[in-house]
PDB file of C-alpha atoms in Angstrom:
ATOM      1  CA  GLN A  64     219.069  62.127  55.439  1.00  0.00           C
ATOM      2  CA  VAL A  65     216.825  65.012  56.469  1.00  0.00           C
ATOM      3  CA  GLN A  66     216.246  65.380  60.178  1.00  0.00           C
ATOM      4  CA  LEU A  67     213.810  67.681  61.919  1.00  0.00           C
ATOM      5  CA  VAL A  68     214.372  68.446  65.582  1.00  0.00           C
ATOM      6  CA  GLU A  69     211.713  70.199  67.649  1.00  0.00           C
ATOM      7  CA  SER A  70     212.305  72.034  70.888  1.00  0.00           C
ATOM      8  CA  GLY A  71     210.504  74.415  73.194  1.00  0.00           C
ATOM      9  CA  GLY A  72     207.751  72.269  74.625  1.00  0.00           C
ATOM     10  CA  GLY A  73     206.936  72.143  78.306  1.00  0.00           C
ATOM     11  CA  LEU A  74     204.381  72.714  81.005  1.00  0.00           C
ATOM     12  CA  VAL A  75     202.491  75.993  81.109  1.00  0.00           C
ATOM     13  CA  GLN A  76     199.376  77.328  82.807  1.00  0.00           C
ATOM     14  CA  ALA A  77     196.277  78.151  80.812  1.00  0.00           C
ATOM     15  CA  GLY A  78     196.601  81.604  79.309  1.00  0.00           C
ATOM     16  CA  GLY A  79     200.371  81.299  79.063  1.00  0.00           C
ATOM     17  CA  SER A  80     202.685  81.179  76.079  1.00  0.00           C
ATOM     18  CA  LEU A  81     205.276  78.886  74.567  1.00  0.00           C
ATOM     19  CA  ARG A  82     207.483  79.078  71.496  1.00  0.00           C
ATOM     20  CA  LEU A  83     208.334  75.926  69.603  1.00  0.00           C
ATOM     21  CA  SER A  84     211.245  75.621  67.212  1.00  0.00           C
ATOM     22  CA  CYS A  85     211.919  73.120  64.454  1.00  0.00           C
ATOM     23  CA  ALA A  86     215.361  72.923  62.910  1.00  0.00           C
ATOM     24  CA  ALA A  87     215.974  70.941  59.723  1.00  0.00           C
ATOM     25  CA  SER A  88     219.406  69.441  59.143  1.00  0.00           C
ATOM     26  CA  GLY A  89     221.000  67.065  56.691  1.00  0.00           C
ATOM     27  CA  THR A  90     219.861  68.961  53.669  1.00  0.00           C
ATOM     28  CA  ALA A  91     221.215  71.765  51.611  1.00  0.00           C
ATOM     29  CA  PHE A  92     217.894  72.413  49.937  1.00  0.00           C
ATOM     30  CA  ARG A  93     215.046  74.568  51.061  1.00  0.00           C
ATOM     31  CA  LEU A  94     211.921  72.884  52.377  1.00  0.00           C
ATOM     32  CA  ASP A  95     208.914  74.059  50.377  1.00  0.00           C
ATOM     33  CA  VAL A  96     206.535  73.902  53.330  1.00  0.00           C
ATOM     34  CA  MET A  97     207.174  73.680  57.049  1.00  0.00           C
ATOM     35  CA  GLY A  98     204.373  73.135  59.468  1.00  0.00           C
ATOM     36  CA  TRP A  99     203.186  72.008  62.861  1.00  0.00           C
ATOM     37  CA  PHE A 100     200.784  69.244  63.783  1.00  0.00           C
ATOM     38  CA  HIS A 101     199.117  68.545  67.123  1.00  0.00           C
ATOM     39  CA  GLN A 102     198.270  65.137  68.483  1.00  0.00           C
ATOM     40  CA  ALA A 103     196.134  65.155  71.600  1.00  0.00           C
ATOM     41  CA  PRO A 104     196.018  62.021  73.777  1.00  0.00           C
ATOM     42  CA  GLY A 105     193.949  59.348  72.059  1.00  0.00           C
ATOM     43  CA  LYS A 106     193.329  61.458  68.956  1.00  0.00           C
ATOM     44  CA  GLN A 107     194.674  61.739  65.446  1.00  0.00           C
ATOM     45  CA  ARG A 108     197.391  64.110  64.450  1.00  0.00           C
ATOM     46  CA  GLU A 109     195.951  67.355  63.079  1.00  0.00           C
ATOM     47  CA  LEU A 110     197.400  70.314  61.261  1.00  0.00           C
ATOM     48  CA  VAL A 111     197.927  73.393  63.410  1.00  0.00           C
ATOM     49  CA  ALA A 112     199.650  75.697  60.957  1.00  0.00           C
ATOM     50  CA  ASP A 113     201.981  75.601  58.017  1.00  0.00           C
ATOM     51  CA  MET A 114     203.958  78.073  56.002  1.00  0.00           C
ATOM     52  CA  ALA A 115     205.347  77.950  52.483  1.00  0.00           C
ATOM     53  CA  TYR A 116     208.774  79.331  51.691  1.00  0.00           C
ATOM     54  CA  THR A 117     206.942  82.175  49.938  1.00  0.00           C
ATOM     55  CA  GLY A 118     205.463  83.224  53.262  1.00  0.00           C
ATOM     56  CA  SER A 119     201.890  82.113  52.726  1.00  0.00           C
ATOM     57  CA  THR A 120     200.340  80.587  55.824  1.00  0.00           C
ATOM     58  CA  ASN A 121     197.521  78.256  56.739  1.00  0.00           C
ATOM     59  CA  TYR A 122     196.005  77.914  60.238  1.00  0.00           C
ATOM     60  CA  ALA A 123     193.534  75.621  61.894  1.00  0.00           C
ATOM     61  CA  GLY A 124     190.483  77.543  63.024  1.00  0.00           C
ATOM     62  CA  SER A 125     191.025  76.540  66.643  1.00  0.00           C
ATOM     63  CA  VAL A 126     194.355  78.396  66.832  1.00  0.00           C
ATOM     64  CA  GLU A 127     193.702  81.367  64.565  1.00  0.00           C
ATOM     65  CA  GLY A 128     194.541  84.551  66.423  1.00  0.00           C
ATOM     66  CA  ARG A 129     196.404  82.692  69.177  1.00  0.00           C
ATOM     67  CA  PHE A 130     199.248  80.937  67.354  1.00  0.00           C
ATOM     68  CA  THR A 131     201.680  82.379  64.851  1.00  0.00           C
ATOM     69  CA  ILE A 132     203.928  80.386  62.567  1.00  0.00           C
ATOM     70  CA  SER A 133     207.119  81.825  61.159  1.00  0.00           C
ATOM     71  CA  ARG A 134     210.240  80.515  59.513  1.00  0.00           C
ATOM     72  CA  ASP A 135     213.792  81.422  58.734  1.00  0.00           C
ATOM     73  CA  ASN A 136     214.424  80.036  55.262  1.00  0.00           C
ATOM     74  CA  ALA A 137     218.157  80.615  55.477  1.00  0.00           C
ATOM     75  CA  LYS A 138     218.297  78.366  58.527  1.00  0.00           C
ATOM     76  CA  ASN A 139     215.568  75.919  57.428  1.00  0.00           C
ATOM     77  CA  THR A 140     213.954  76.564  60.783  1.00  0.00           C
ATOM     78  CA  ALA A 141     210.295  77.037  61.647  1.00  0.00           C
ATOM     79  CA  TYR A 142     208.755  78.475  64.771  1.00  0.00           C
ATOM     80  CA  LEU A 143     205.361  78.322  66.401  1.00  0.00           C
ATOM     81  CA  GLN A 144     204.521  81.080  68.839  1.00  0.00           C
ATOM     82  CA  MET A 145     201.631  79.872  70.984  1.00  0.00           C
ATOM     83  CA  SER A 146     199.731  82.336  73.140  1.00  0.00           C
ATOM     84  CA  SER A 147     196.541  82.220  75.202  1.00  0.00           C
ATOM     85  CA  LEU A 148     197.090  78.513  75.620  1.00  0.00           C
ATOM     86  CA  LYS A 149     194.173  76.318  76.610  1.00  0.00           C
ATOM     87  CA  PRO A 150     194.099  72.876  78.256  1.00  0.00           C
ATOM     88  CA  GLU A 151     192.858  71.424  74.965  1.00  0.00           C
ATOM     89  CA  ASP A 152     196.131  72.507  73.337  1.00  0.00           C
ATOM     90  CA  THR A 153     197.838  69.794  75.386  1.00  0.00           C
ATOM     91  CA  GLY A 154     199.540  67.102  73.368  1.00  0.00           C
ATOM     92  CA  VAL A 155     202.547  66.316  71.255  1.00  0.00           C
ATOM     93  CA  TYR A 156     203.483  68.843  68.596  1.00  0.00           C
ATOM     94  CA  TYR A 157     205.217  67.509  65.508  1.00  0.00           C
ATOM     95  CA  CYS A 158     207.084  69.449  62.892  1.00  0.00           C
ATOM     96  CA  ARG A 159     206.702  68.449  59.263  1.00  0.00           C
ATOM     97  CA  GLY A 160     208.807  69.520  56.330  1.00  0.00           C
ATOM     98  CA  VAL A 161     207.699  69.040  52.745  1.00  0.00           C
ATOM     99  CA  LYS A 162     209.905  68.988  49.681  1.00  0.00           C
ATOM    100  CA  MET A 163     208.330  68.783  46.250  1.00  0.00           C
ATOM    101  CA  GLU A 164     210.537  67.325  43.525  1.00  0.00           C
ATOM    102  CA  GLY A 165     208.772  67.050  40.210  1.00  0.00           C
ATOM    103  CA  ALA A 166     205.856  64.667  40.740  1.00  0.00           C
ATOM    104  CA  SER A 167     207.186  63.512  44.112  1.00  0.00           C
ATOM    105  CA  ILE A 168     206.204  64.948  47.477  1.00  0.00           C
ATOM    106  CA  ASN A 169     208.593  64.051  50.275  1.00  0.00           C
ATOM    107  CA  ASN A 170     207.455  64.454  53.879  1.00  0.00           C
ATOM    108  CA  TYR A 171     209.823  64.644  56.805  1.00  0.00           C
ATOM    109  CA  TRP A 172     208.753  64.479  60.445  1.00  0.00           C
ATOM    110  CA  GLY A 173     210.343  65.392  63.725  1.00  0.00           C
ATOM    111  CA  GLN A 174     210.136  63.280  66.858  1.00  0.00           C
ATOM    112  CA  GLY A 175     207.664  65.619  68.545  1.00  0.00           C
ATOM    113  CA  THR A 176     207.729  67.834  71.594  1.00  0.00           C
ATOM    114  CA  GLN A 177     205.269  67.610  74.484  1.00  0.00           C
ATOM    115  CA  VAL A 178     203.134  70.593  75.443  1.00  0.00           C
ATOM    116  CA  THR A 179     201.055  70.395  78.591  1.00  0.00           C
ATOM    117  CA  VAL A 180     198.644  73.181  79.510  1.00  0.00           C
ATOM    118  CA  SER A 181     197.282  73.047  83.038  1.00  0.00           C
ATOM    119  CA  SER A 182     193.959  74.590  83.984  1.00  0.00           C
TER     120      SER A 182
END
């Protein structure tokens, strides 16, 4: 059973920084893609950034230049460095891991970590 555990959330003032971590356990295989999603209060979960094991990245326009995703493939761990935080970045951040096996795409989710940005 694959488990993803996020950490690093908290309360920060606007303009501040936070670093989120997502550690995958229960698997000996590499996750093909690891990424972060943001769910603001009352809104749908949206992609923030993701990163393939090859190193290619994808960012939402709203965070480009402020957030940086990275990962340690040996540890099956992903990170999200968030800088210049804004009140609209408030919400729960979820980690997602993707493993592609032939025609199957398996998604794994963490429990989420709360980020609150005060103005």
